[in-house]
mmCIF file of C-alpha atoms in Angstrom:
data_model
loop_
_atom_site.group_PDB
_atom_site.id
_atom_site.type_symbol
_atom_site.label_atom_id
_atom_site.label_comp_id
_atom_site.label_asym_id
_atom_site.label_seq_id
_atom_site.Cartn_x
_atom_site.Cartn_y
_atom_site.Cartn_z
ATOM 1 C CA UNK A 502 234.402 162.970 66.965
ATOM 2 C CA UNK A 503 232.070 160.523 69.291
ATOM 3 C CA UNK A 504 228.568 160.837 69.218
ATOM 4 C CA UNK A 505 228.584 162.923 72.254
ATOM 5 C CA UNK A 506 230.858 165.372 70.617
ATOM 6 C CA UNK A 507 228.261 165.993 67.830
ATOM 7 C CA UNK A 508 225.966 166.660 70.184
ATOM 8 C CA UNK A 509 227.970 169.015 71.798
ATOM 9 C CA UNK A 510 228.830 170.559 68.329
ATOM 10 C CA UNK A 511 225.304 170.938 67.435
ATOM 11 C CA UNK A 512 224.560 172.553 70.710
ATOM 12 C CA UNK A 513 227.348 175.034 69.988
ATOM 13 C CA UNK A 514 227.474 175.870 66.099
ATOM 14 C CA UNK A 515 230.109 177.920 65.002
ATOM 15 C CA UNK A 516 227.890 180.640 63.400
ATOM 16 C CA UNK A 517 224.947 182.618 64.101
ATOM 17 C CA UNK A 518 222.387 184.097 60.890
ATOM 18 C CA UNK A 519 219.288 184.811 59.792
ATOM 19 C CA UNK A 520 217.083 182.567 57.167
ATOM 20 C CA UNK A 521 218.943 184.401 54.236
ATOM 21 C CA UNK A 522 222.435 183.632 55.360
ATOM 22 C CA UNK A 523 221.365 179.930 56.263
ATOM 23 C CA UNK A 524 220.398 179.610 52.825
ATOM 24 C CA UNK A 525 223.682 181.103 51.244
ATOM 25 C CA UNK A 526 225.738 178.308 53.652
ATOM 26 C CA UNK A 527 223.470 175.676 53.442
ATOM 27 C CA UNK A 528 224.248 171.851 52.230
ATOM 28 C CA UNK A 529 222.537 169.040 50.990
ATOM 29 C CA UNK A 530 222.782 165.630 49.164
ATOM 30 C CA UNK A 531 219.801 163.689 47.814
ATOM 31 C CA UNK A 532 220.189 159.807 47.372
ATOM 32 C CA UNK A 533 218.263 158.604 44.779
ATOM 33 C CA UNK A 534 217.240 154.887 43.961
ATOM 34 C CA UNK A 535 215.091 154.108 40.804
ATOM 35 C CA UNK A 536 213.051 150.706 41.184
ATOM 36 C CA UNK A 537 211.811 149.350 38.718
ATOM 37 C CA UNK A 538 208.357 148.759 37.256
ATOM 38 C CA UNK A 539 207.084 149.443 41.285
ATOM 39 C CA UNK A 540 205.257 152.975 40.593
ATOM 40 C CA UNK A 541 202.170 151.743 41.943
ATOM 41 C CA UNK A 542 203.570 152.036 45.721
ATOM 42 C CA UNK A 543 204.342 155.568 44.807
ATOM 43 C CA UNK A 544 200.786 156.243 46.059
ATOM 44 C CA UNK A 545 200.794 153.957 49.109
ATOM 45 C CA UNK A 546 200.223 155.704 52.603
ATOM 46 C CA UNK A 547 202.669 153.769 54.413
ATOM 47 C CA UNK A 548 205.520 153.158 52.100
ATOM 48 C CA UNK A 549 207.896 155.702 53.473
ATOM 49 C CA UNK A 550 207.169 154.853 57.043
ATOM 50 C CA UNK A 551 208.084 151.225 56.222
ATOM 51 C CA UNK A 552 211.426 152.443 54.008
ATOM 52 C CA UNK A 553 212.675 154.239 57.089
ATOM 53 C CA UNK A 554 211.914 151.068 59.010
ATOM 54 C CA UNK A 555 213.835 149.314 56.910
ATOM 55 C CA UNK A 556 216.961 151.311 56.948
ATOM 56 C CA UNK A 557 216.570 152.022 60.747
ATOM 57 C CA UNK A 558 216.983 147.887 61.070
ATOM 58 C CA UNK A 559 219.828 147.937 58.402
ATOM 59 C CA UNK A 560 222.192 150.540 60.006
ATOM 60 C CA UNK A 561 220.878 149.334 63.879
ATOM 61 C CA UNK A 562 223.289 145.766 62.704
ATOM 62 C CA UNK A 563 226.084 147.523 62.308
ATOM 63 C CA UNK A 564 225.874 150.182 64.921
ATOM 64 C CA UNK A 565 227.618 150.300 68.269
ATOM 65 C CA UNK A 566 226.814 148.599 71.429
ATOM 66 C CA UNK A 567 226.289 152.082 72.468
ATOM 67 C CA UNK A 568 224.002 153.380 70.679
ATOM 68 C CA UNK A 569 222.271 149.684 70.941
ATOM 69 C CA UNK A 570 221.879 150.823 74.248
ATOM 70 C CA UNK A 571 220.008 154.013 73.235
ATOM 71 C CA UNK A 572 223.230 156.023 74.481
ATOM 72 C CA UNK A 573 225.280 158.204 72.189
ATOM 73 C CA UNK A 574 227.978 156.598 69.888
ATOM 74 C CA UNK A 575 230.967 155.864 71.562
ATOM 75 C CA UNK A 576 232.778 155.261 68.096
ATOM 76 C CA UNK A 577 235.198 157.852 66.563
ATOM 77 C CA UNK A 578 233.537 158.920 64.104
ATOM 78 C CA UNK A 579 229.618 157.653 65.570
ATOM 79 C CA UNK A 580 228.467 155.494 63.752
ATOM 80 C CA UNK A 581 225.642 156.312 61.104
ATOM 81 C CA UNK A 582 222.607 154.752 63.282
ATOM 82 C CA UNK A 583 223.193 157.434 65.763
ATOM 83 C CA UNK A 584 223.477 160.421 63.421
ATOM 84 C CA UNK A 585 220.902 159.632 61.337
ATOM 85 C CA UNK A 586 218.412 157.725 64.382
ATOM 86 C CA UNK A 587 219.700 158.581 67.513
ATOM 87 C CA UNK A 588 218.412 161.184 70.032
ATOM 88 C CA UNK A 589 219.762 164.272 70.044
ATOM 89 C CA UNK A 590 219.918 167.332 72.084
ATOM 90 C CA UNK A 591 216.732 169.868 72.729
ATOM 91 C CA UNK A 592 217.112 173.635 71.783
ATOM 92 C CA UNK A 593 215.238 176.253 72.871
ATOM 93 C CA UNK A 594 213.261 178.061 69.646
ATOM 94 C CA UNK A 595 210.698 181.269 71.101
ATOM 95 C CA UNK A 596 208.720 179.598 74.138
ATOM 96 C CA UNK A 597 209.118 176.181 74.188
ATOM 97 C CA UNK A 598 211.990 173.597 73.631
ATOM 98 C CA UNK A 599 212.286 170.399 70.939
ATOM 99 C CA UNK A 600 215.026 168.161 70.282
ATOM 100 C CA UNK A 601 217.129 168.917 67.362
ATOM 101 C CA UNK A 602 215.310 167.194 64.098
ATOM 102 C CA UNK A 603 216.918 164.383 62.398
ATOM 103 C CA UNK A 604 219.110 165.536 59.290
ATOM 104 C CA UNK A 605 217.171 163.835 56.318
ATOM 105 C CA UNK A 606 213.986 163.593 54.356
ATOM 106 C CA UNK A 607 212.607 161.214 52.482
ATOM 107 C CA UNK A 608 210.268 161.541 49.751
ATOM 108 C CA UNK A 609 208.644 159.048 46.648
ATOM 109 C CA UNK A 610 207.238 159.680 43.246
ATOM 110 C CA UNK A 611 206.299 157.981 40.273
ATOM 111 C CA UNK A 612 208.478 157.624 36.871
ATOM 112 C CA UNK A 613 206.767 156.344 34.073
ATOM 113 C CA UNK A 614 206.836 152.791 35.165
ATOM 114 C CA UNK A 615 209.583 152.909 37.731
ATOM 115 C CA UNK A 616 209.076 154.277 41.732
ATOM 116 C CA UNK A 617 211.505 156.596 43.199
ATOM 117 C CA UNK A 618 212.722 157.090 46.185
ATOM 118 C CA UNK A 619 214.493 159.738 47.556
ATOM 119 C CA UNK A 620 216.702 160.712 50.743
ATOM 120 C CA UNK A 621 217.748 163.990 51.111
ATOM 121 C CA UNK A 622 220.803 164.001 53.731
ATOM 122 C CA UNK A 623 221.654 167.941 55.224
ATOM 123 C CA UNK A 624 224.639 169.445 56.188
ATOM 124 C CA UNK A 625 226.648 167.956 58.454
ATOM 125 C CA UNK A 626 225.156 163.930 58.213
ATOM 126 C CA UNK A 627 226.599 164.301 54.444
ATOM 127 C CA UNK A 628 229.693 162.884 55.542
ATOM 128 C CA UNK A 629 227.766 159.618 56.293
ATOM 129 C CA UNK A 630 226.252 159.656 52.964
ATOM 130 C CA UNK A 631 227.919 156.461 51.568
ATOM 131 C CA UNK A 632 227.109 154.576 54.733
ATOM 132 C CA UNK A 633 223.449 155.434 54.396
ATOM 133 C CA UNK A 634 223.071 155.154 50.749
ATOM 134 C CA UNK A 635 224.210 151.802 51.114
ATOM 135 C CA UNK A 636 222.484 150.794 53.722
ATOM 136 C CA UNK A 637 218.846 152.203 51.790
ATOM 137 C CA UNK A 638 220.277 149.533 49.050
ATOM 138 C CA UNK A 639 219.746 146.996 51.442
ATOM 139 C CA UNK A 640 216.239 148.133 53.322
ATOM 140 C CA UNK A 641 214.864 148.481 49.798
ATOM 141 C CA UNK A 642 215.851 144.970 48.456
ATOM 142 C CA UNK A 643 215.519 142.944 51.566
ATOM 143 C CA UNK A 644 213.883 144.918 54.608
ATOM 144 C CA UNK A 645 210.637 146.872 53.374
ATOM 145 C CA UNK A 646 207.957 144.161 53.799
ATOM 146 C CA UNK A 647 206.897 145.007 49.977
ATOM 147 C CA UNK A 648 203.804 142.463 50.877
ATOM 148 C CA UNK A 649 202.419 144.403 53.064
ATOM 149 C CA UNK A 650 202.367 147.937 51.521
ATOM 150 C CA UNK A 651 200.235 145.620 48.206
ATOM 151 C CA UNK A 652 197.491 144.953 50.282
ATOM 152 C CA UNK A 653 196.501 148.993 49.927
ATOM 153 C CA UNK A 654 195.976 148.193 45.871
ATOM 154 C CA UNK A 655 196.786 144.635 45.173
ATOM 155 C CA UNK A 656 200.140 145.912 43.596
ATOM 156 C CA UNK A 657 202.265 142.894 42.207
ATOM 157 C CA UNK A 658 205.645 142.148 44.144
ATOM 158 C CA UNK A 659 208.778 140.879 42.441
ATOM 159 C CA UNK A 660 210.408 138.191 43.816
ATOM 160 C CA UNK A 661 213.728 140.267 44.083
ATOM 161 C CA UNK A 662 212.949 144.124 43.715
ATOM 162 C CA UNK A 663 216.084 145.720 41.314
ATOM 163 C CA UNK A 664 217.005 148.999 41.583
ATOM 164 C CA UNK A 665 218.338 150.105 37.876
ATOM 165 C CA UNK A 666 219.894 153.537 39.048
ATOM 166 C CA UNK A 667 221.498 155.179 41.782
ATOM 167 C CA UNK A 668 221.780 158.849 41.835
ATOM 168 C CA UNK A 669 223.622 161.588 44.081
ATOM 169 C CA UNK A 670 222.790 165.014 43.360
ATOM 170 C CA UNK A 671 224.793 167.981 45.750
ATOM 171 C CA UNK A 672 223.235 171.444 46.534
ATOM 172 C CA UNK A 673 225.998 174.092 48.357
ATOM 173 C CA UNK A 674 223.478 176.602 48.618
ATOM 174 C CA UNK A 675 219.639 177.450 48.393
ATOM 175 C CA UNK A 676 219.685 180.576 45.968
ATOM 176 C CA UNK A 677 216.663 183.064 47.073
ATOM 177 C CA UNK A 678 214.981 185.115 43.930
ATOM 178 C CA UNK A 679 213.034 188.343 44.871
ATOM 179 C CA UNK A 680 210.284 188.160 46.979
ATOM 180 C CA UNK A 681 206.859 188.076 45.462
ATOM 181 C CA UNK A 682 203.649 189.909 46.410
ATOM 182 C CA UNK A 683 201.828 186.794 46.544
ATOM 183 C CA UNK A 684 202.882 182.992 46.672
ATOM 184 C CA UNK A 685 201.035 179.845 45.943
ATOM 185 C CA UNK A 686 202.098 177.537 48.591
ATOM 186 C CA UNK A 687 200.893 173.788 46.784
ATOM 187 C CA UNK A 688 201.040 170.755 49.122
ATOM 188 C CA UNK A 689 202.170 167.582 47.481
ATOM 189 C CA UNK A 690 201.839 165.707 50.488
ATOM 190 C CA UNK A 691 199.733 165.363 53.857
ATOM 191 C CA UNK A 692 200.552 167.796 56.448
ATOM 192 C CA UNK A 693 200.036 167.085 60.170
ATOM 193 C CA UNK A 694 197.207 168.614 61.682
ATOM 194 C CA UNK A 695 197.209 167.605 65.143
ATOM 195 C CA UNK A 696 197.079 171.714 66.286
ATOM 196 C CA UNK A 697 195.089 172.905 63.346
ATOM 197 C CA UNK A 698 194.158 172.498 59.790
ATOM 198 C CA UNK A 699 195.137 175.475 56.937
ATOM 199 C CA UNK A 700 191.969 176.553 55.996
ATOM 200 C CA UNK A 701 191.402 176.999 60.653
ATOM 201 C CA UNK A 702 194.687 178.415 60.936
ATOM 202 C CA UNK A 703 196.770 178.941 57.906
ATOM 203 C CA UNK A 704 199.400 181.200 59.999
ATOM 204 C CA UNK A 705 200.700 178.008 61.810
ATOM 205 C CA UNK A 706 202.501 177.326 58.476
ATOM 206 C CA UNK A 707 205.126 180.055 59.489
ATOM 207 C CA UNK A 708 205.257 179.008 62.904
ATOM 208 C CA UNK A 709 206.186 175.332 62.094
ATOM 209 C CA UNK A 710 208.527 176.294 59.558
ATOM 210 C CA UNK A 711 210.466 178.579 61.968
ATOM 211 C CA UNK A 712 210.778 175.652 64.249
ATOM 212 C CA UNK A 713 211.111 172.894 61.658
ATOM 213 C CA UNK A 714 214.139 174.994 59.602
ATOM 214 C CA UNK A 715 215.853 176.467 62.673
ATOM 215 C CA UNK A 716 216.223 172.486 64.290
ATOM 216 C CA UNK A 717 218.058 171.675 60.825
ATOM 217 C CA UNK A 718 219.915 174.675 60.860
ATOM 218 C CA UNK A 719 221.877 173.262 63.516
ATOM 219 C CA UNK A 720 223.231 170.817 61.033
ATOM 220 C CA UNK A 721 224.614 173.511 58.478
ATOM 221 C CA UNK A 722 226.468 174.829 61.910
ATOM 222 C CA UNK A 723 224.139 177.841 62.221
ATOM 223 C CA UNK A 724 222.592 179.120 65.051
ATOM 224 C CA UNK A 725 219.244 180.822 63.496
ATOM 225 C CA UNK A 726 219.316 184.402 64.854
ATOM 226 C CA UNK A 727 216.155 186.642 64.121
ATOM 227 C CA UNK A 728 213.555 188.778 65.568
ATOM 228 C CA UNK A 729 210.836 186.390 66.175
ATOM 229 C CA UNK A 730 208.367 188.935 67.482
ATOM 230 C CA UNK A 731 208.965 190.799 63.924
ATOM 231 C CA UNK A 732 208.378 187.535 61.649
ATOM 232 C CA UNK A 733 204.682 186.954 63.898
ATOM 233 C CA UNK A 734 203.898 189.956 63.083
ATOM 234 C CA UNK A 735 204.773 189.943 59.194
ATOM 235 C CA UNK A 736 202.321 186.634 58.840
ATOM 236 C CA UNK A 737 199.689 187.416 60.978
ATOM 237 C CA UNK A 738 199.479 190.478 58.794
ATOM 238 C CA UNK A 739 199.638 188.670 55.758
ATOM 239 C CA UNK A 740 196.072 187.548 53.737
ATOM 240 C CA UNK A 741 195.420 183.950 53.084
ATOM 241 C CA UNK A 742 193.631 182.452 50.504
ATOM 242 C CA UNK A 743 192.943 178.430 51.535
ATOM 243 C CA UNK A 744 191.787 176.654 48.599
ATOM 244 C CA UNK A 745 191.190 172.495 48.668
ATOM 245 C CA UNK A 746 191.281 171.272 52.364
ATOM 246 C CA UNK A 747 187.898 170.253 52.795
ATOM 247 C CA UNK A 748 189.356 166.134 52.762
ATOM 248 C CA UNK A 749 190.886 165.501 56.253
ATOM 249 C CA UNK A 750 192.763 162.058 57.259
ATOM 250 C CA UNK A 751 191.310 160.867 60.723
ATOM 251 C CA UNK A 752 194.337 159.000 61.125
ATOM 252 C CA UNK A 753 193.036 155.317 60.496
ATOM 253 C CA UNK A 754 194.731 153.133 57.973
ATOM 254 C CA UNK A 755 192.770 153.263 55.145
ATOM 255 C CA UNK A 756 193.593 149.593 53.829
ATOM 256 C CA UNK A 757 195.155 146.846 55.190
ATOM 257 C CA UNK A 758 198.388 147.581 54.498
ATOM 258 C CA UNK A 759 198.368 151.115 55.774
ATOM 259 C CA UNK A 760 200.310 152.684 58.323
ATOM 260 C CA UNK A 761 198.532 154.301 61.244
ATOM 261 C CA UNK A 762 199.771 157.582 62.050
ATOM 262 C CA UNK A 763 199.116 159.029 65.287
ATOM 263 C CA UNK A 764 198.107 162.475 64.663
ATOM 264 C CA UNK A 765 195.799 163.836 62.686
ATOM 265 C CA UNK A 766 196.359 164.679 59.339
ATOM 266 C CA UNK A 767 194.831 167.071 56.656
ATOM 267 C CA UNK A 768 195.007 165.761 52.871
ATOM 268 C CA UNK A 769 197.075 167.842 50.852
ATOM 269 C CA UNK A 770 195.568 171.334 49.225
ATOM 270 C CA UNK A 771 196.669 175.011 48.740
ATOM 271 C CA UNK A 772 197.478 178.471 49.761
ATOM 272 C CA UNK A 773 197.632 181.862 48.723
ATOM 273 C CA UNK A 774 199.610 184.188 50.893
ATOM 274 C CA UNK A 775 199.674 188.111 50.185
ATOM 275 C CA UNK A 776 201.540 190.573 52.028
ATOM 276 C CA UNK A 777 204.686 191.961 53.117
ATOM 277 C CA UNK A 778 206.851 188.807 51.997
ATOM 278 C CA UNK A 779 210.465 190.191 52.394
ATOM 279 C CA UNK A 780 211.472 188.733 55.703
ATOM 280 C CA UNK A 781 209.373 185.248 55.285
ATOM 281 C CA UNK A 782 210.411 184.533 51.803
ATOM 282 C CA UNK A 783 213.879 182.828 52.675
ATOM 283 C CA UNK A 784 211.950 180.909 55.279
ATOM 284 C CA UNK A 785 209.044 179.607 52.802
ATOM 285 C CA UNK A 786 212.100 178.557 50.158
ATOM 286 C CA UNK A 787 214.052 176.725 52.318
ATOM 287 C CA UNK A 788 211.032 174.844 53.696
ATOM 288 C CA UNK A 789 210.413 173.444 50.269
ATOM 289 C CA UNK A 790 213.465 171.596 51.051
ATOM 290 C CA UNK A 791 213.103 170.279 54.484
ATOM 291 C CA UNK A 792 209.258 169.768 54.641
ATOM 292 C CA UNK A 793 207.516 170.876 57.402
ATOM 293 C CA UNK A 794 204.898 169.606 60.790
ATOM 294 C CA UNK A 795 205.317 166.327 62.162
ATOM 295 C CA UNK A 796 206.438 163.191 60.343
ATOM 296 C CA UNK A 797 208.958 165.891 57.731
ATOM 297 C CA UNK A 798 211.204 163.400 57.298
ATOM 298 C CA UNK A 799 209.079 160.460 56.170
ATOM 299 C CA UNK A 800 207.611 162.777 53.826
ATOM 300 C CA UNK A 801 204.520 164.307 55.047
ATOM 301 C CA UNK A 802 204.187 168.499 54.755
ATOM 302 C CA UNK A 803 205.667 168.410 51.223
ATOM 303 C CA UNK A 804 204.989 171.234 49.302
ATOM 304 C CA UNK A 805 206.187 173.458 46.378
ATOM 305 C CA UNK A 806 205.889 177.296 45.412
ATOM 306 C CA UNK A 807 203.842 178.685 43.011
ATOM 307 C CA UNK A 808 203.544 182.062 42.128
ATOM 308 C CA UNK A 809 199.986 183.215 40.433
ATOM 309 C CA UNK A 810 200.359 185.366 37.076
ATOM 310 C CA UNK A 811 201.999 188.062 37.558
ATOM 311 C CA UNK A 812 203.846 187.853 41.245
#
């Protein structure tokens, strides 16, 4: 299988469901690397822009003259800088068309002492999984300019950052409990807001999502078939209850080390939703795994579920 026929196969998946049957088939490996005594970058604005800079340059060195060339992989199989960085076809999800999303996330927290990173890897791109893990080895020893990201809190560097464990962890499916009456929806990380903030239009949540999941989707080999139409009319309906957005990012690096992103961005907050949840409940569980709005896979709309006392 070349580059072009992965294209072709996620143009064409072999199955078509709705958000609950994606989430009984879907698949998912998370990377894990444990640095040590580096939490303090946990916090930096930039430091997962600059890790998938890193890795982009890593797997670039060993990809084909192809894909060099910004043209599919000619390689049999493609080689992992194409799956995980190349473009890829544009499907068409309601109105408007977007190019199927690239099949990982990455996210970072703090451990004590230690900083984690993680790089969730769907369906599909799993069978490059060793490639990429090893080449995230590299980017995070050799290739994230460290320096840079300590300007934002005059962090210390090590001379040789060591990462003291390597984890893979394997989800086959995304079970779905019952659907609540009312869901805390807590954002752990920025979420773009380059078409509208949560507490100005908290309903675009749903709309993202249904583009964001049914892009990955195509990675699980699903076709996402529902009743859009239905699903608009389930969240409009439902009541929202916006609780800590009043903080918005402009945009602008913040230090000198920072990262300038090019849309705006609110700082994370909080939702209530109440309603109907039946049909949007597979949809809001899955998203916790894929993220959601621009910049998902360097970690921005991260969020978890919450449900209030009682739901």
């Amino acid at each position: 299988m070349t580059g072009a026929a992965l294209n072709h196969r996620l143009l064409r998946p072999d199955r078509k469901m709705d958000f609950s049957g994606l989430a009984s088939v879907w698949r998912e490996e998370r990377i894990q690397m444990r640095l040590a005594g580096m939490a303090g970058f946990a916090c930096s604005p930039s430091l997962l822009n600059k890790v998938r800079g890193a890795l982009g340059c890593v797997l670039l060195e060993s990809a084909s003259g192809a894909v060099r060339e910004r043209r599919p992989c000619t390689w049999s199989p493609p080689c992992a800088a194409d799956v995980f960085f190349g473009a890829k076809p544009q499907v068409r999800i309601g109105a408007f068309s977007s190019e199927i999303s690239k099949p990982w996330v990455l996210k970072a927290r703090q451990d004590e002492e230690d900083l984690i990173i993680a790089m969730t890897v769907f369906g599909l791109a799993q069978g490059w999984t060793g490639e990429v893990a090893a080449a995230l080895v590299t980017g995070l020893q050799s290739r994230v300019r460290w320096r840079d990201l300590a300007k934002d809190r005059q962090l210390f560097v090590p001379a040789s950052p060591e990462i003291i464990e390597r984890r893979f962890i394997t989800i086959e499916k995304i079970n779905i409990p019952l659907a609540p009456q009312r869901i805390c929806v807590e954002f752990r990380t920025a979420l773009d807001a380059e078409r509208g903030t949560p507490d100005e239009r908290p309903h675009l949540l749903f709309d993202r999502l249904v583009r964001r999941v049914s892009l990955l989707a195509r990675w699980q080999g699903v076709e996402v078939v529902t009743d859009l139409d239905i699903l608009q009319e389930d969240w409009r309906a439902c009541a929202y209850d916006v609780e800590n957005w009043s903080g918005r990012d402009s945009g602008r690096p913040e230090r000198r080390g920072g990262h300038k992103f090019k849309n705006r961005l609110a700082c994370d907050g909080a939702m209530t939703i109440g309603g109907d949840l039946q049909r949007l409940w597979p949809l809001l569980v899955i998203g916790e795994h894929t993220n959601v709005g621009r910049g998902a896979s360097i970690g921005l709309g991260c969020y978890g579920l919450v449900r209030p006392d009682g739901c």
